[in-house]
């Protein structure tokens, strides 16, 4: 007579995000949706190199079973299971881009190359930071896309500094660096509030570029539908979400929490709205500090649920239909 086992495997310890397939050889990769971890940015001081945000990609993966209990279960956010019952969708996790301490900046070049491989193979990159500096090398990987990109940025902060301590690719500069790329067109920044590293001159530089600046207060007054109406239809959208752009009641584990941020419902509407407007070509989520995310892990769970909404809505919109 068979007996029940005395123990069961742990529920956590996920090696990949949302039960995806682990693939670390990116040469010739063919995939529909590809997760990429980018833990390390471009620090302003030696002490800042290994900060708590470097642990975020794995912390997000580790709450996979809190985001989605089972990928085949029905999900009300996306009107179906995670991959919408599609057995032909290849969903992969490419692991993390790690730095070479002997070659400063090499991890930025490797990240750019990794994104190029994902895009060449038809994949939609979903990048887990790390601090906001990681958006710089990710966007540089889009050069071969051959299409103008509209950058949609959710953040409490402006991120238009030209440099800090001589570092031009740091976490305070990603939107200014993006504005310098010839294939980045319209930029819309949503959720701005309180005070960050931006100075009046940086604000004026953003305005001179033509950036659409939507404070959190304006967003709450007019609603996300009105903000979406300001974004051109039929575009190619890259969505960068800084966790501190969200309201700290749902994403508390950040370095600079400020009341009044973007709600989950607003962010979800933004994702689904962009998917329907044109084509979302990539997304990153940055600036999570896992040490502050106890005991609920709510920040990481919220990040995962935003990713779930992107995956489900893009599949439902026919992004990966075979022709």
Short mmCIF file of C-alpha atoms in Angstrom, two decimals, residues 80-319:
data_model
loop_
_atom_site.label_atom_id
_atom_site.label_comp_id
_atom_site.label_asym_id
_atom_site.label_seq_id
_atom_site.Cartn_x
_atom_site.Cartn_y
_atom_site.Cartn_z
CA UNK A 80 -7.79 34.20 -18.91
CA UNK A 81 -4.69 32.28 -17.84
CA UNK A 82 -1.24 33.86 -18.00
CA UNK A 83 -0.46 32.74 -21.56
CA UNK A 84 -4.13 32.72 -22.57
CA UNK A 85 -4.08 28.98 -23.18
CA UNK A 86 -1.54 29.41 -25.98
CA UNK A 87 0.87 26.48 -26.09
CA UNK A 88 2.85 28.08 -28.91
CA UNK A 89 4.01 31.10 -26.84
CA UNK A 90 7.67 30.82 -25.83
CA UNK A 91 8.18 32.65 -22.55
CA UNK A 92 11.75 32.68 -21.28
CA UNK A 93 13.86 34.11 -18.47
CA UNK A 94 17.34 34.99 -19.67
CA UNK A 95 18.84 35.35 -16.20
CA UNK A 96 20.87 38.31 -15.00
CA UNK A 97 23.54 40.46 -16.65
CA UNK A 98 26.37 40.63 -14.14
CA UNK A 99 29.24 43.15 -14.01
CA UNK A 100 32.91 42.47 -14.57
CA UNK A 101 34.73 44.26 -11.75
CA UNK A 102 37.87 44.40 -13.89
CA UNK A 103 36.12 46.14 -16.80
CA UNK A 104 33.97 49.05 -15.58
CA UNK A 105 30.84 49.52 -17.64
CA UNK A 106 31.12 46.15 -19.36
CA UNK A 107 27.75 45.04 -17.95
CA UNK A 108 26.07 47.94 -19.77
CA UNK A 109 27.53 46.72 -23.06
CA UNK A 110 26.45 43.16 -22.28
CA UNK A 111 22.95 44.31 -21.42
CA UNK A 112 22.71 46.19 -24.70
CA UNK A 113 23.85 43.09 -26.57
CA UNK A 114 21.39 40.88 -24.68
CA UNK A 115 18.50 43.17 -25.61
CA UNK A 116 19.62 43.13 -29.24
CA UNK A 117 19.54 39.31 -29.23
CA UNK A 118 16.06 39.26 -27.70
CA UNK A 119 14.72 41.74 -30.26
CA UNK A 120 16.37 39.97 -33.20
CA UNK A 121 14.61 36.78 -32.10
CA UNK A 122 11.21 38.46 -32.05
CA UNK A 123 11.03 38.78 -28.28
CA UNK A 124 9.36 41.38 -26.08
CA UNK A 125 11.95 42.33 -23.42
CA UNK A 126 10.78 42.70 -19.82
CA UNK A 127 13.72 43.98 -17.78
CA UNK A 128 14.06 43.76 -14.00
CA UNK A 129 16.32 46.36 -12.36
CA UNK A 130 18.41 47.42 -10.52
CA UNK A 131 18.29 51.16 -10.28
CA UNK A 132 17.02 53.40 -13.05
CA UNK A 133 20.40 53.60 -14.77
CA UNK A 134 19.61 50.24 -16.38
CA UNK A 135 17.16 51.90 -18.78
CA UNK A 136 20.10 53.50 -20.62
CA UNK A 137 21.73 50.32 -21.99
CA UNK A 138 18.36 48.68 -22.56
CA UNK A 139 17.20 51.49 -24.86
CA UNK A 140 20.51 51.50 -26.71
CA UNK A 141 19.77 47.90 -27.62
CA UNK A 142 16.79 49.11 -29.69
CA UNK A 143 18.92 50.80 -32.35
CA UNK A 144 18.32 47.98 -34.84
CA UNK A 145 14.55 48.08 -34.35
CA UNK A 146 14.36 50.69 -37.11
CA UNK A 147 11.31 52.40 -35.64
CA UNK A 148 10.73 55.52 -33.59
CA UNK A 149 10.04 54.77 -29.94
CA UNK A 150 7.70 56.70 -27.67
CA UNK A 151 9.07 56.57 -24.14
CA UNK A 152 6.44 56.35 -21.40
CA UNK A 153 7.97 56.89 -17.98
CA UNK A 154 6.26 56.39 -14.60
CA UNK A 155 8.29 58.03 -11.82
CA UNK A 156 8.10 60.49 -8.96
CA UNK A 157 11.31 62.05 -10.26
CA UNK A 158 12.36 63.84 -13.44
CA UNK A 159 15.62 61.93 -14.15
CA UNK A 160 17.01 64.66 -16.44
CA UNK A 161 20.38 65.31 -14.76
CA UNK A 162 23.23 65.53 -17.27
CA UNK A 163 25.62 63.99 -14.77
CA UNK A 164 26.18 63.36 -11.07
CA UNK A 165 29.80 63.21 -9.87
CA UNK A 166 30.82 63.01 -13.53
CA UNK A 167 28.66 59.90 -14.13
CA UNK A 168 26.37 60.47 -17.12
CA UNK A 169 24.70 57.05 -17.21
CA UNK A 170 23.48 57.01 -13.62
CA UNK A 171 20.04 56.67 -12.08
CA UNK A 172 19.35 60.42 -12.22
CA UNK A 173 19.96 60.68 -15.99
CA UNK A 174 18.07 57.96 -17.92
CA UNK A 175 15.46 60.22 -19.50
CA UNK A 176 17.98 62.84 -20.61
CA UNK A 177 20.13 60.08 -22.13
CA UNK A 178 17.06 58.62 -23.82
CA UNK A 179 16.23 62.02 -25.32
CA UNK A 180 19.61 61.97 -27.07
CA UNK A 181 18.89 58.73 -28.95
CA UNK A 182 17.88 59.47 -32.55
CA UNK A 183 15.08 56.88 -32.51
CA UNK A 184 13.40 58.13 -29.31
CA UNK A 185 10.65 60.60 -30.17
CA UNK A 186 7.90 61.66 -27.81
CA UNK A 187 8.53 61.30 -24.09
CA UNK A 188 5.72 61.36 -21.53
CA UNK A 189 6.50 61.29 -17.81
CA UNK A 190 3.71 60.37 -15.40
CA UNK A 191 3.43 60.55 -11.62
CA UNK A 192 5.87 63.39 -10.93
CA UNK A 193 5.73 64.77 -7.41
CA UNK A 194 7.77 65.89 -4.40
CA UNK A 195 11.50 66.47 -4.85
CA UNK A 196 14.34 64.46 -6.34
CA UNK A 197 17.74 65.22 -7.84
CA UNK A 198 16.29 67.45 -10.58
CA UNK A 199 17.07 71.15 -10.48
CA UNK A 200 15.22 73.99 -12.22
CA UNK A 201 17.66 73.79 -15.15
CA UNK A 202 16.87 70.09 -15.60
CA UNK A 203 13.15 70.85 -15.58
CA UNK A 204 13.70 73.50 -18.27
CA UNK A 205 15.74 71.02 -20.35
CA UNK A 206 12.87 68.53 -20.24
CA UNK A 207 10.39 71.22 -21.27
CA UNK A 208 12.68 72.41 -24.07
CA UNK A 209 12.79 68.88 -25.48
CA UNK A 210 9.00 68.85 -25.54
CA UNK A 211 8.48 66.24 -22.87
CA UNK A 212 4.91 65.81 -21.68
CA UNK A 213 5.11 66.19 -17.89
CA UNK A 214 2.12 64.85 -15.98
CA UNK A 215 2.28 65.33 -12.23
CA UNK A 216 0.62 62.80 -9.98
CA UNK A 217 -1.86 65.48 -8.98
CA UNK A 218 -2.87 66.22 -12.56
CA UNK A 219 -3.19 62.49 -13.18
CA UNK A 220 -5.55 62.09 -10.25
CA UNK A 221 -7.59 65.09 -11.42
CA UNK A 222 -7.99 64.13 -15.07
CA UNK A 223 -7.60 60.32 -14.98
CA UNK A 224 -5.44 57.92 -16.95
CA UNK A 225 -7.76 57.88 -19.97
CA UNK A 226 -7.05 61.58 -20.52
CA UNK A 227 -3.31 60.96 -20.18
CA UNK A 228 -3.48 58.10 -22.69
CA UNK A 229 -5.24 60.45 -25.11
CA UNK A 230 -2.10 62.62 -25.16
CA UNK A 231 0.01 59.71 -26.40
CA UNK A 232 0.03 59.31 -30.19
CA UNK A 233 -1.84 56.30 -31.56
CA UNK A 234 -0.05 53.62 -33.55
CA UNK A 235 3.29 54.12 -31.85
CA UNK A 236 6.00 51.83 -30.54
CA UNK A 237 5.99 52.29 -26.78
CA UNK A 238 8.71 51.53 -24.28
CA UNK A 239 7.38 51.64 -20.71
CA UNK A 240 9.77 52.36 -17.84
CA UNK A 241 8.27 52.06 -14.36
CA UNK A 242 10.19 53.34 -11.36
CA UNK A 243 8.65 51.80 -8.24
CA UNK A 244 8.70 55.18 -6.50
CA UNK A 245 6.40 56.51 -9.21
CA UNK A 246 3.73 54.24 -7.79
CA UNK A 247 1.92 55.10 -4.59
CA UNK A 248 3.89 53.83 -1.58
CA UNK A 249 0.80 52.19 -0.14
CA UNK A 250 1.22 49.52 -2.83
CA UNK A 251 4.97 49.78 -3.54
CA UNK A 252 6.54 50.85 -0.23
CA UNK A 253 10.01 49.34 -0.68
CA UNK A 254 11.74 52.27 -2.36
CA UNK A 255 14.46 54.73 -1.46
CA UNK A 256 12.33 57.87 -1.82
CA UNK A 257 8.69 57.16 -0.98
CA UNK A 258 6.31 60.06 -1.63
CA UNK A 259 2.55 60.04 -0.99
CA UNK A 260 0.12 60.44 -3.84
CA UNK A 261 1.66 58.30 -6.56
CA UNK A 262 0.21 56.28 -9.42
CA UNK A 263 -2.28 53.68 -8.23
CA UNK A 264 -2.28 50.07 -9.38
CA UNK A 265 -5.54 50.59 -11.25
CA UNK A 266 -4.08 53.59 -13.09
CA UNK A 267 -0.90 51.69 -13.99
CA UNK A 268 -2.92 48.72 -15.19
CA UNK A 269 -5.06 51.01 -17.36
CA UNK A 270 -1.87 52.56 -18.77
CA UNK A 271 -0.48 49.15 -19.73
CA UNK A 272 -3.69 47.90 -21.35
CA UNK A 273 -4.22 51.26 -23.04
CA UNK A 274 -0.75 51.31 -24.59
CA UNK A 275 -1.13 47.71 -25.78
CA UNK A 276 -4.34 48.67 -27.60
CA UNK A 277 -3.00 52.00 -28.96
CA UNK A 278 -0.07 50.56 -30.84
CA UNK A 279 2.71 48.18 -29.89
CA UNK A 280 4.52 47.97 -26.57
CA UNK A 281 8.08 47.02 -27.51
CA UNK A 282 9.53 46.69 -24.02
CA UNK A 283 9.16 47.39 -20.34
CA UNK A 284 11.35 47.75 -17.29
CA UNK A 285 10.62 47.93 -13.56
CA UNK A 286 13.32 49.48 -11.39
CA UNK A 287 14.29 50.91 -7.98
CA UNK A 288 12.86 48.23 -5.66
CA UNK A 289 14.69 47.68 -2.36
CA UNK A 290 13.83 44.15 -1.16
CA UNK A 291 15.13 44.70 2.40
CA UNK A 292 12.28 47.18 2.92
CA UNK A 293 9.66 44.85 1.41
CA UNK A 294 9.01 42.76 4.49
CA UNK A 295 6.94 41.05 5.66
CA UNK A 296 4.36 41.18 2.85
CA UNK A 297 6.62 41.41 -0.24
CA UNK A 298 3.90 43.72 -1.58
CA UNK A 299 6.25 45.81 -3.72
CA UNK A 300 7.60 42.78 -5.56
CA UNK A 301 4.14 41.27 -5.90
CA UNK A 302 2.81 44.52 -7.38
CA UNK A 303 5.71 44.61 -9.84
CA UNK A 304 4.88 41.08 -10.87
CA UNK A 305 1.21 41.84 -11.32
CA UNK A 306 2.07 44.73 -13.66
CA UNK A 307 4.17 42.29 -15.68
CA UNK A 308 1.31 39.78 -15.72
CA UNK A 309 -0.97 42.47 -17.14
CA UNK A 310 1.53 43.26 -19.89
CA UNK A 311 1.98 39.60 -20.82
CA UNK A 312 -1.70 38.76 -20.85
CA UNK A 313 -2.81 41.89 -22.69
CA UNK A 314 -0.17 41.60 -25.42
CA UNK A 315 -1.11 37.99 -26.10
CA UNK A 316 -4.82 38.86 -26.21
CA UNK A 317 -4.04 41.75 -28.59
CA UNK A 318 -2.48 39.35 -31.06
CA UNK A 319 1.13 40.43 -30.69
#
